[in-house]
Tab-separated table of C-alpha atoms in Angstrom:
chain	number	residue	atom	x	y	z
A	23	MET	CA	0.424	-165.443	10.142
A	24	ILE	CA	4.219	-165.599	9.798
A	25	LYS	CA	5.382	-169.074	8.808
A	26	LYS	CA	8.174	-170.901	10.624
A	27	TYR	CA	11.070	-172.436	8.678
A	28	SER	CA	14.102	-174.480	9.566
A	29	ILE	CA	17.520	-173.009	8.893
A	30	LYS	CA	18.119	-175.789	6.377
A	31	GLU	CA	15.002	-174.788	4.424
A	32	LEU	CA	16.053	-171.130	4.392
A	33	LEU	CA	19.571	-171.885	3.186
A	34	ASN	CA	18.538	-174.438	0.564
A	35	LYS	CA	16.031	-172.015	-1.046
A	36	TRP	CA	17.606	-168.714	-0.021
A	37	ASP	CA	16.715	-166.908	-3.268
A	38	PHE	CA	13.031	-167.734	-2.759
A	39	PHE	CA	13.056	-166.292	0.776
A	40	LEU	CA	14.901	-163.046	-0.056
A	41	ASN	CA	13.034	-160.017	1.321
A	42	LYS	CA	10.395	-162.257	2.917
A	43	LYS	CA	9.411	-162.187	6.582
A	44	VAL	CA	10.048	-165.506	8.347
A	45	LEU	CA	10.162	-167.047	11.808
A	46	VAL	CA	13.078	-169.178	13.002
A	47	GLU	CA	13.853	-170.885	16.319
A	48	GLY	CA	17.043	-172.339	17.712
A	49	TRP	CA	19.960	-172.067	20.100
A	50	ILE	CA	22.536	-169.279	20.117
A	51	ARG	CA	26.047	-170.403	19.168
A	52	SER	CA	27.644	-166.994	19.583
A	53	PHE	CA	26.714	-163.340	20.198
A	54	ARG	CA	29.027	-160.569	18.981
A	55	TYR	CA	29.072	-156.811	19.447
A	56	SER	CA	25.521	-156.891	20.874
A	57	ILE	CA	24.296	-157.071	17.272
A	58	PHE	CA	25.168	-160.402	15.625
A	59	ILE	CA	23.544	-163.642	16.779
A	60	ILE	CA	24.725	-166.940	15.298
A	61	LEU	CA	21.803	-169.377	15.498
A	62	ASN	CA	21.569	-173.122	14.922
A	63	ASP	CA	18.457	-175.305	15.115
A	64	GLY	CA	20.004	-178.736	14.465
A	65	SER	CA	18.526	-179.116	10.968
A	66	THR	CA	21.906	-178.484	9.309
A	67	ILE	CA	25.556	-178.006	10.130
A	68	ASN	CA	25.254	-174.416	8.879
A	69	ASN	CA	24.204	-171.508	11.083
A	70	LEU	CA	22.041	-168.474	10.392
A	71	GLN	CA	23.276	-165.012	11.276
A	72	ILE	CA	20.695	-162.742	12.858
A	73	VAL	CA	21.380	-159.002	12.770
A	74	LEU	CA	19.649	-157.022	15.497
A	75	SER	CA	18.475	-153.462	14.996
A	76	LYS	CA	20.541	-150.716	16.672
A	77	ASN	CA	17.696	-149.667	18.945
A	78	PHE	CA	17.066	-153.210	20.177
A	79	ASP	CA	15.542	-153.590	23.673
A	80	LYS	CA	18.454	-153.589	26.157
A	81	THR	CA	16.552	-155.656	28.739
A	82	ILE	CA	16.390	-158.494	26.215
A	83	LEU	CA	20.023	-157.960	25.162
A	84	GLU	CA	21.148	-158.625	28.713
A	85	LYS	CA	19.520	-162.062	28.634
A	86	ILE	CA	21.077	-163.159	25.333
A	87	THR	CA	24.004	-165.522	25.959
A	88	ILE	CA	25.545	-168.564	24.319
A	89	GLY	CA	23.199	-171.543	24.644
A	90	THR	CA	20.044	-169.429	25.053
A	91	SER	CA	17.059	-170.631	23.037
A	92	ILE	CA	15.102	-168.020	21.083
A	93	LYS	CA	12.441	-167.279	18.514
A	94	ALA	CA	13.346	-164.644	15.927
A	95	ILE	CA	11.097	-162.935	13.376
A	96	GLY	CA	12.611	-160.863	10.619
A	97	ILE	CA	13.391	-160.240	6.952
A	98	ILE	CA	15.798	-162.449	4.960
A	99	THR	CA	18.405	-160.325	3.151
A	100	LYS	CA	21.673	-160.926	1.353
A	101	SER	CA	24.606	-160.730	3.716
A	102	ILE	CA	27.329	-158.118	3.346
A	103	GLY	CA	29.800	-160.419	5.122
A	104	LYS	CA	31.656	-163.176	3.288
A	105	LYS	CA	31.013	-165.946	5.818
A	106	GLN	CA	27.324	-166.329	4.985
A	107	LEU	CA	25.115	-165.861	1.947
A	108	ILE	CA	22.025	-164.580	3.738
A	109	GLU	CA	21.094	-163.207	7.149
A	110	LEU	CA	17.984	-162.381	9.116
A	111	LYS	CA	17.418	-158.743	10.050
A	112	SER	CA	15.289	-158.786	13.188
A	113	SER	CA	13.930	-156.541	15.895
A	114	ASP	CA	11.559	-159.175	17.274
A	115	ILE	CA	13.249	-161.713	19.567
A	116	THR	CA	11.493	-163.953	22.084
A	117	ILE	CA	13.613	-165.773	24.653
A	118	TYR	CA	12.529	-169.292	25.596
A	119	GLY	CA	15.298	-170.474	27.899
A	120	VAL	CA	18.078	-168.340	29.395
A	121	THR	CA	21.526	-169.796	30.026
A	122	ASN	CA	23.603	-168.527	32.927
A	123	SER	CA	27.068	-167.408	31.788
A	124	LYS	CA	28.680	-169.108	34.801
A	125	ASP	CA	27.017	-172.419	33.900
A	126	ILE	CA	28.186	-172.076	30.299
A	127	GLN	CA	31.818	-171.823	31.449
A	128	LYS	CA	31.505	-175.263	33.044
A	129	SER	CA	29.812	-176.840	30.044
A	130	ILE	CA	30.865	-178.072	26.609
A	131	LEU	CA	28.655	-175.359	25.087
A	132	GLN	CA	31.311	-172.699	25.609
A	133	PRO	CA	32.808	-171.702	22.227
A	134	LYS	CA	36.123	-173.568	22.327
A	135	LYS	CA	37.453	-176.931	21.204
A	136	HIS	CA	36.790	-179.826	23.576
A	137	SER	CA	38.198	-183.337	23.532
A	138	LEU	CA	35.819	-186.139	22.613
A	139	GLU	CA	36.395	-187.571	26.092
A	140	LYS	CA	35.129	-184.309	27.579
A	141	LEU	CA	32.062	-184.403	25.344
A	142	ARG	CA	31.240	-187.895	26.613
A	143	GLU	CA	31.188	-186.585	30.179
A	144	GLN	CA	28.281	-184.324	29.168
A	145	ALA	CA	26.576	-186.646	26.713
A	146	HIS	CA	23.228	-184.970	27.367
A	147	LEU	CA	24.614	-181.732	25.884
A	148	ARG	CA	26.817	-182.973	23.064
A	149	PHE	CA	23.918	-182.949	20.559
A	150	ARG	CA	24.463	-179.172	20.554
A	151	THR	CA	28.087	-179.481	19.347
A	152	THR	CA	28.927	-179.306	15.652
A	153	ILE	CA	30.809	-182.595	15.418
A	154	PHE	CA	28.256	-184.663	17.321
A	155	SER	CA	25.267	-183.187	15.516
A	156	CYS	CA	27.036	-184.084	12.243
A	157	VAL	CA	27.495	-187.675	13.348
A	158	MET	CA	23.870	-187.960	14.482
A	159	ARG	CA	22.514	-186.612	11.196
A	160	VAL	CA	24.672	-189.110	9.300
A	161	ARG	CA	23.424	-191.860	11.629
A	162	ASN	CA	19.833	-190.839	10.863
A	163	HIS	CA	20.372	-190.915	7.088
A	164	LEU	CA	22.107	-194.269	7.373
A	165	SER	CA	19.146	-195.721	9.290
A	166	PHE	CA	16.742	-194.495	6.647
A	167	SER	CA	18.895	-195.770	3.768
A	168	ILE	CA	19.025	-199.249	5.336
A	169	HIS	CA	15.248	-199.462	5.646
A	170	LYS	CA	14.859	-198.028	2.147
A	171	TYR	CA	17.234	-200.575	0.626
A	172	PHE	CA	15.481	-203.577	2.135
A	173	GLN	CA	11.988	-202.235	1.446
A	174	ASP	CA	12.953	-201.547	-2.175
A	175	HIS	CA	14.245	-205.119	-2.495
A	176	GLY	CA	11.170	-206.903	-1.172
A	177	PHE	CA	12.226	-207.540	2.436
A	178	PHE	CA	9.830	-207.453	5.375
A	179	TYR	CA	10.892	-205.685	8.587
A	180	LEU	CA	10.755	-208.036	11.573
A	181	HIS	CA	10.782	-207.134	15.285
A	182	THR	CA	12.601	-209.896	17.156
A	183	PRO	CA	12.513	-210.227	20.967
A	184	ILE	CA	14.961	-208.411	23.213
A	185	ILE	CA	14.477	-211.010	25.966
A	186	THR	CA	15.649	-214.510	25.069
A	187	THR	CA	16.396	-217.892	26.629
A	188	SER	CA	19.236	-218.816	24.256
A	189	ASN	CA	22.573	-217.479	23.082
A	190	CYS	CA	22.559	-217.356	19.287
A	191	GLU	CA	26.328	-217.772	19.016
A	192	GLY	CA	26.574	-220.422	21.716
A	193	SER	CA	29.376	-218.530	23.474
A	194	GLY	CA	30.117	-215.226	25.159
A	195	LYS	CA	28.654	-213.566	28.218
A	196	MET	CA	25.063	-212.344	28.345
A	197	PHE	CA	23.095	-210.016	30.624
A	198	GLN	CA	20.656	-212.036	32.719
A	199	VAL	CA	17.161	-210.597	33.225
A	200	THR	CA	15.392	-211.289	36.519
A	201	THR	CA	12.775	-209.850	38.849
A	202	LEU	CA	14.071	-211.802	41.853
A	203	VAL	CA	16.067	-210.018	44.562
A	204	ASN	CA	17.670	-213.235	45.781
A	205	LYS	CA	18.002	-215.509	42.767
A	206	VAL	CA	17.570	-219.064	44.003
A	207	ASP	CA	14.843	-220.784	41.998
A	208	ASP	CA	14.444	-219.897	38.288
A	209	THR	CA	10.919	-221.323	38.256
A	210	LYS	CA	9.837	-218.492	40.578
A	211	ASP	CA	11.173	-215.834	38.248
A	212	PHE	CA	8.930	-213.746	35.981
A	213	PHE	CA	9.279	-216.058	32.949
A	214	LYS	CA	9.754	-219.191	35.125
A	215	CYS	CA	13.157	-219.809	33.549
A	216	LYS	CA	16.515	-218.123	32.973
A	217	THR	CA	16.245	-215.250	30.517
A	218	TYR	CA	18.800	-212.886	29.005
A	219	LEU	CA	19.086	-209.770	26.883
A	220	SER	CA	19.419	-210.880	23.278
A	221	VAL	CA	22.763	-210.924	21.450
A	222	SER	CA	21.063	-211.453	18.077
A	223	GLY	CA	17.683	-211.772	16.403
A	224	GLN	CA	19.023	-214.142	13.755
A	225	LEU	CA	17.467	-217.407	14.886
A	226	GLU	CA	14.018	-215.830	15.096
A	227	ALA	CA	14.574	-214.178	11.706
A	228	GLU	CA	15.403	-217.577	10.203
A	229	THR	CA	12.020	-218.920	11.268
A	230	ALA	CA	10.301	-215.898	9.701
A	231	CYS	CA	12.104	-216.190	6.359
A	232	MET	CA	10.720	-219.749	6.103
A	233	GLY	CA	7.297	-218.218	5.546
A	234	LEU	CA	7.961	-214.682	4.308
A	235	GLY	CA	10.969	-215.349	2.088
A	236	LYS	CA	12.942	-212.187	2.823
A	237	VAL	CA	13.081	-210.524	6.240
A	238	TYR	CA	15.424	-208.226	8.129
A	239	THR	CA	15.835	-207.121	11.726
A	240	PHE	CA	17.196	-203.762	12.878
A	241	GLY	CA	17.343	-203.350	16.627
A	242	PRO	CA	19.401	-203.277	19.828
A	243	VAL	CA	21.432	-206.247	21.054
A	244	PHE	CA	23.551	-206.732	24.166
A	245	ARG	CA	26.851	-208.351	25.110
A	246	ALA	CA	28.253	-208.566	28.635
A	247	GLU	CA	31.915	-208.922	27.669
A	248	ASN	CA	34.266	-206.640	29.607
A	249	SER	CA	35.687	-205.031	26.451
A	250	ASN	CA	36.900	-201.477	26.948
A	251	THR	CA	38.089	-200.765	23.422
A	252	SER	CA	37.363	-198.131	20.783
A	253	ARG	CA	35.396	-200.722	18.770
A	254	HIS	CA	33.117	-202.332	21.376
A	255	LEU	CA	29.850	-201.419	23.073
A	256	SER	CA	27.755	-203.346	25.588
A	257	GLU	CA	24.531	-202.181	23.904
A	258	PHE	CA	24.614	-201.739	20.151
A	259	TRP	CA	22.414	-202.019	17.065
A	260	MET	CA	22.407	-204.843	14.537
A	261	ILE	CA	21.020	-205.290	11.036
A	262	GLU	CA	20.317	-208.949	10.209
A	263	PRO	CA	18.661	-209.962	6.925
A	264	GLU	CA	17.631	-213.594	6.348
A	265	ILE	CA	16.687	-214.894	2.907
A	266	ALA	CA	15.102	-218.200	1.957
A	267	PHE	CA	16.485	-220.083	-1.072
A	268	TYR	CA	19.760	-218.080	-0.968
A	269	ARG	CA	23.139	-219.771	-1.241
A	270	LEU	CA	26.441	-218.326	-0.009
A	271	LYS	CA	27.315	-216.570	-3.289
A	272	GLU	CA	23.940	-214.839	-3.427
A	273	ASN	CA	24.437	-213.824	0.200
A	274	MET	CA	27.819	-212.246	-0.623
A	275	ASP	CA	26.313	-210.489	-3.648
A	276	LEU	CA	23.529	-209.052	-1.490
A	277	ALA	CA	25.886	-207.851	1.267
A	278	GLU	CA	28.207	-206.115	-1.208
A	279	ASP	CA	25.363	-204.419	-3.078
A	280	PHE	CA	23.768	-203.391	0.220
A	281	LEU	CA	26.947	-201.747	1.541
A	282	LYS	CA	27.646	-199.920	-1.711
A	283	SER	CA	24.053	-198.688	-1.987
A	284	ILE	CA	23.930	-197.145	1.476
A	285	ILE	CA	27.353	-195.519	1.007
A	286	LYS	CA	26.092	-193.975	-2.251
A	287	TYR	CA	23.034	-192.703	-0.395
A	288	ILE	CA	25.143	-191.106	2.333
A	289	LEU	CA	27.489	-189.418	-0.148
A	290	LYS	CA	24.439	-187.890	-1.802
A	291	ASN	CA	22.325	-186.978	1.227
A	292	SER	CA	24.867	-186.186	3.982
A	293	ILE	CA	27.531	-184.390	1.994
A	294	GLU	CA	27.576	-181.213	4.141
A	295	ASP	CA	28.173	-183.192	7.322
A	296	LEU	CA	30.706	-185.462	5.592
A	297	LEU	CA	32.643	-182.435	4.332
A	298	PHE	CA	32.958	-181.152	7.894
A	299	LEU	CA	34.014	-184.572	9.210
A	300	ASN	CA	36.339	-184.890	6.205
A	301	GLU	CA	38.272	-181.831	7.343
A	302	HIS	CA	38.337	-182.637	11.055
A	303	SER	CA	39.395	-186.288	11.127
A	304	TRP	CA	41.535	-188.679	9.149
A	305	SER	CA	40.152	-192.029	8.130
A	306	ASN	CA	43.645	-193.491	8.226
A	307	CYS	CA	46.202	-191.622	10.341
A	308	ASN	CA	49.222	-193.271	8.747
A	309	LYS	CA	48.328	-192.682	5.112
A	310	LYS	CA	46.196	-189.576	5.619
A	311	ILE	CA	43.408	-190.644	3.306
A	312	TYR	CA	40.490	-188.263	3.477
A	313	LEU	CA	37.147	-189.625	4.621
A	314	ILE	CA	35.200	-188.917	1.416
A	315	ASP	CA	37.969	-190.371	-0.759
A	316	LYS	CA	37.850	-193.531	1.356
A	317	LEU	CA	34.091	-193.877	0.860
A	318	LYS	CA	34.351	-193.311	-2.887
A	319	THR	CA	37.087	-195.936	-3.107
A	320	ILE	CA	34.684	-198.527	-1.649
A	321	LEU	CA	32.399	-197.933	-4.639
A	322	LYS	CA	35.058	-198.169	-7.358
A	323	TYR	CA	35.772	-201.873	-7.601
A	324	PRO	CA	34.148	-205.242	-6.831
A	325	PHE	CA	35.082	-206.576	-3.409
A	326	LYS	CA	37.882	-209.140	-3.554
A	327	ARG	CA	36.611	-212.635	-2.697
A	328	ILE	CA	39.041	-215.198	-1.324
A	329	SER	CA	38.842	-218.391	0.730
A	330	TYR	CA	40.132	-218.582	4.284
A	331	THR	CA	42.699	-221.224	3.216
A	332	LYS	CA	44.162	-218.898	0.571
A	333	VAL	CA	44.258	-216.082	3.126
A	334	ILE	CA	46.404	-218.226	5.436
A	335	THR	CA	48.747	-218.952	2.525
A	336	ILE	CA	49.012	-215.249	1.634
A	337	LEU	CA	49.724	-214.178	5.212
A	338	SER	CA	52.331	-216.916	5.670
A	339	ASN	CA	54.096	-215.924	2.442
A	340	GLU	CA	53.984	-212.235	3.357
A	341	GLU	CA	55.618	-212.982	6.702
A	342	LYS	CA	58.502	-214.725	4.958
A	343	LYS	CA	58.922	-212.364	1.983
A	344	ARG	CA	58.570	-209.054	3.817
A	345	ASN	CA	59.849	-210.132	7.220
A	346	ILE	CA	56.550	-209.147	8.846
A	347	LYS	CA	55.970	-210.373	12.373
A	348	PHE	CA	52.339	-210.659	13.347
A	349	SER	CA	51.553	-210.792	17.058
A	350	HIS	CA	49.426	-213.909	16.465
A	351	PRO	CA	51.104	-216.790	14.560
A	352	ILE	CA	49.631	-217.791	11.196
A	353	ILE	CA	48.240	-221.321	11.488
A	354	TRP	CA	45.373	-222.883	9.540
A	355	GLY	CA	42.435	-223.161	11.909
A	356	MET	CA	43.155	-219.951	13.805
A	357	ASP	CA	40.593	-217.164	14.023
A	358	LEU	CA	41.799	-214.178	12.003
A	359	GLN	CA	42.754	-211.248	14.234
A	360	SER	CA	42.359	-207.537	13.489
A	361	GLU	CA	46.028	-207.264	12.499
A	362	HIS	CA	45.552	-209.984	9.843
A	363	GLU	CA	42.300	-208.540	8.522
A	364	GLN	CA	43.639	-205.016	8.253
A	365	TYR	CA	46.853	-206.179	6.582
A	366	LEU	CA	44.829	-207.979	3.902
A	367	VAL	CA	42.651	-204.942	3.203
A	368	ASP	CA	45.035	-202.021	3.738
A	369	ASN	CA	48.339	-203.483	2.515
A	370	TYR	CA	47.798	-206.505	0.314
A	371	PHE	CA	44.566	-206.099	-1.667
A	372	LYS	CA	43.925	-202.392	-0.943
A	373	THR	CA	40.203	-202.943	-1.409
A	374	PRO	CA	37.400	-204.467	0.681
A	375	VAL	CA	37.758	-208.235	0.988
A	376	ILE	CA	35.230	-211.042	1.464
A	377	VAL	CA	36.789	-214.057	3.155
A	378	PHE	CA	34.738	-217.264	2.930
A	379	ASP	CA	34.841	-220.980	3.855
A	380	TYR	CA	36.166	-220.686	7.406
A	381	PRO	CA	37.166	-223.661	9.597
A	382	SER	CA	34.025	-225.080	11.203
A	383	HIS	CA	35.421	-225.165	14.745
A	384	ILE	CA	35.811	-221.355	14.911
A	385	LYS	CA	32.339	-220.586	13.601
A	386	ALA	CA	28.805	-220.878	14.995
A	387	PHE	CA	26.772	-224.102	14.989
A	388	TYR	CA	24.159	-222.855	12.488
A	389	MET	CA	26.590	-222.408	9.565
A	390	ARG	CA	26.343	-224.970	6.757
A	391	ILE	CA	29.096	-227.596	6.668
A	392	ASN	CA	30.995	-227.939	3.383
A	393	GLU	CA	31.671	-231.285	1.731
A	394	ASP	CA	35.194	-231.382	3.198
A	395	ARG	CA	33.596	-231.542	6.683
A	396	LYS	CA	36.304	-229.129	7.868
A	397	THR	CA	34.941	-225.785	6.703
A	398	VAL	CA	31.609	-223.999	6.717
A	399	LYS	CA	29.896	-221.721	4.221
A	400	ALA	CA	30.682	-218.602	6.217
A	401	MET	CA	31.792	-215.198	4.978
A	402	ASP	CA	33.198	-212.034	6.549
A	403	ILE	CA	33.492	-208.673	4.814
A	404	LEU	CA	36.614	-206.726	5.782
A	405	PHE	CA	36.814	-202.947	5.355
A	406	PRO	CA	39.882	-200.670	5.376
A	407	GLY	CA	40.922	-199.332	8.754
A	408	ILE	CA	38.278	-201.282	10.654
A	409	GLY	CA	38.511	-204.968	9.699
A	410	GLU	CA	35.370	-207.094	9.902
A	411	ILE	CA	32.193	-205.141	9.294
A	412	VAL	CA	29.856	-207.944	8.147
A	413	GLY	CA	29.656	-211.578	9.192
A	414	GLY	CA	27.324	-214.045	7.534
A	415	SER	CA	26.786	-217.548	6.249
A	416	GLU	CA	24.623	-220.020	4.446
A	417	ARG	CA	22.651	-221.659	7.252
A	418	GLU	CA	22.615	-225.394	7.957
A	419	GLU	CA	19.216	-226.530	6.684
A	420	ARG	CA	19.741	-230.297	7.204
A	421	TYR	CA	18.137	-231.448	10.462
A	422	GLU	CA	20.533	-234.274	11.354
A	423	ILE	CA	23.660	-232.214	10.737
A	424	LEU	CA	22.285	-229.179	12.577
A	425	LEU	CA	21.414	-231.348	15.582
A	426	GLU	CA	24.912	-232.817	15.526
A	427	ARG	CA	26.442	-229.331	15.436
A	428	ILE	CA	24.283	-228.179	18.369
A	429	LYS	CA	25.474	-231.122	20.424
A	430	GLU	CA	29.111	-230.479	19.476
A	431	ALA	CA	28.714	-226.884	20.677
A	432	LYS	CA	27.288	-228.234	23.974
A	433	ILE	CA	24.083	-226.270	23.571
A	434	ASP	CA	20.896	-227.573	25.160
A	435	GLU	CA	18.870	-228.819	22.183
A	436	LYS	CA	15.668	-228.624	24.255
A	437	LYS	CA	15.936	-224.820	24.297
A	438	LEU	CA	16.183	-224.780	20.498
A	439	TRP	CA	13.372	-227.235	19.764
A	440	TRP	CA	11.481	-224.552	17.846
A	441	TYR	CA	14.542	-223.732	15.740
A	442	LEU	CA	15.144	-227.402	14.937
A	443	GLU	CA	11.500	-227.848	13.906
A	444	THR	CA	11.963	-225.421	11.002
A	445	ARG	CA	14.234	-228.121	9.504
A	446	ILE	CA	11.490	-230.755	9.443
A	447	PHE	CA	8.650	-228.654	8.034
A	448	GLY	CA	9.685	-227.858	4.465
A	449	THR	CA	13.294	-226.866	5.121
A	450	VAL	CA	15.077	-224.923	2.377
A	451	PRO	CA	18.572	-223.526	1.731
A	452	HIS	CA	18.783	-220.064	3.279
A	453	SER	CA	21.389	-217.447	4.150
A	454	GLY	CA	21.886	-214.227	6.025
A	455	PHE	CA	24.377	-211.866	7.580
A	456	GLY	CA	24.820	-209.477	10.472
A	457	LEU	CA	26.080	-205.907	10.287
A	458	GLY	CA	26.963	-203.904	13.374
A	459	PHE	CA	25.248	-200.590	12.701
A	460	ASP	CA	27.362	-198.543	15.108
A	461	ARG	CA	30.586	-199.862	13.589
A	462	LEU	CA	29.245	-198.903	10.158
A	463	VAL	CA	28.521	-195.364	11.413
A	464	GLN	CA	32.041	-195.267	12.861
A	465	PHE	CA	33.531	-196.243	9.495
A	466	ILE	CA	31.465	-193.757	7.476
A	467	THR	CA	32.015	-190.795	9.817
A	468	GLY	CA	35.703	-191.549	10.403
A	469	MET	CA	35.274	-191.332	14.166
A	470	HIS	CA	38.008	-193.189	16.021
A	471	ASN	CA	35.901	-194.303	18.992
A	472	ILE	CA	32.595	-196.120	18.675
A	473	ARG	CA	31.347	-194.304	21.809
A	474	ASP	CA	31.125	-191.162	19.681
A	475	VAL	CA	28.690	-192.530	17.099
A	476	ILE	CA	25.854	-193.568	19.439
A	477	PRO	CA	23.764	-191.077	21.459
A	478	PHE	CA	24.281	-192.644	24.886
A	479	PRO	CA	27.045	-195.295	24.899
A	480	ARG	CA	26.741	-198.276	27.214
A	481	THR	CA	30.145	-199.723	28.079
A	482	PRO	CA	31.605	-201.514	31.130
A	483	ASN	CA	31.276	-199.218	34.170
A	484	HIS	CA	29.431	-196.560	32.153
A	485	ALA	CA	25.624	-196.222	32.084
A	486	GLU	CA	25.182	-192.742	33.545
A	487	PHE	CA	22.783	-191.186	31.069
């Protein structure tokens, strides 16, 4: 029986397969001179050239077009051409699915360059394009590296609910979930109360870390804000570790080590895809820094750590010294905007920055209050070209203060009774952070629009696929 191999397997161990008979399957990328088939099966960015015999069956030749799926059996030989190392000499082709040439002309599968906007219009087909398959393979390796990191460091993977009754942040719009056609009485609804799609699994993860020590969530979350930008999605994926007995410094140490570890993993395991993306997009259009250089720079130095108060001082001084005019005025107590974050990272420090000890009134109720009663033990990690990529904090473990903060935020304490109870049954210092997975993929691949790093983007007015 002839064994089937992926194109990646054949190319990685080409010398082993020389002069051996193999079976490959995939989709035709191009067909030239009625002899040369360029095949791809999705396992790698690289294609395999299939050379047909001169007396090949003409009835089959007529059915071979771009996009057609086939099975090919043949002998692996060294290629005479310079574009590939090996090729498959075959006279045995089986066609699985024929593609009409007229349909191809209307699709993104035709062999020409398409805009990313055009690819989004045919999202069900863009897995077959080189750039999107690259991004998806990187996304896959990133997912694995995240699980690997946490498993290697003693964390337990936790599945938190998608349907919730509370808003973790205490603000922002949420998607309501209901089975009622005419919503009048919440007690007649499926859960007998108002329920929403979750914006975070953090609060549930906090309860779990009180018994398991180290946990992490990795799943979809939802926001109903009408944000049509290149950095926002309505449905996206979040990674949220929670660790008992961790203070803010330990939390920052963990987040930095985590980010560097997964970037190292990607540079090692996705290098072919990164090289392609490296040549086809700039990570910073103004400075023209190549993608791989940008990722290696992240690994070179420790992240700069600086308090929010010092950041305000730096930005104020920079405005005066360099005559810079930010769109948003620099005032202590303001929430840092993208322009401020990117200036700190790209122009001032030129390295990733961790900003900590933010004003309490601009941060969530669950963040631990500092002794000054004005700031909280919060931290954000800022990356070049993208701004905030991680947000985290030491959590407020003191019952009375947490209850006070909930009331200040005008959140119904009755809905969070279970969360408050964790502070009266052996409460401990604990910390955690949240990382938007899709934004991380966007940073690592250098893609300019977050819609191009997720298989089927959900954004305002767009849920077609």
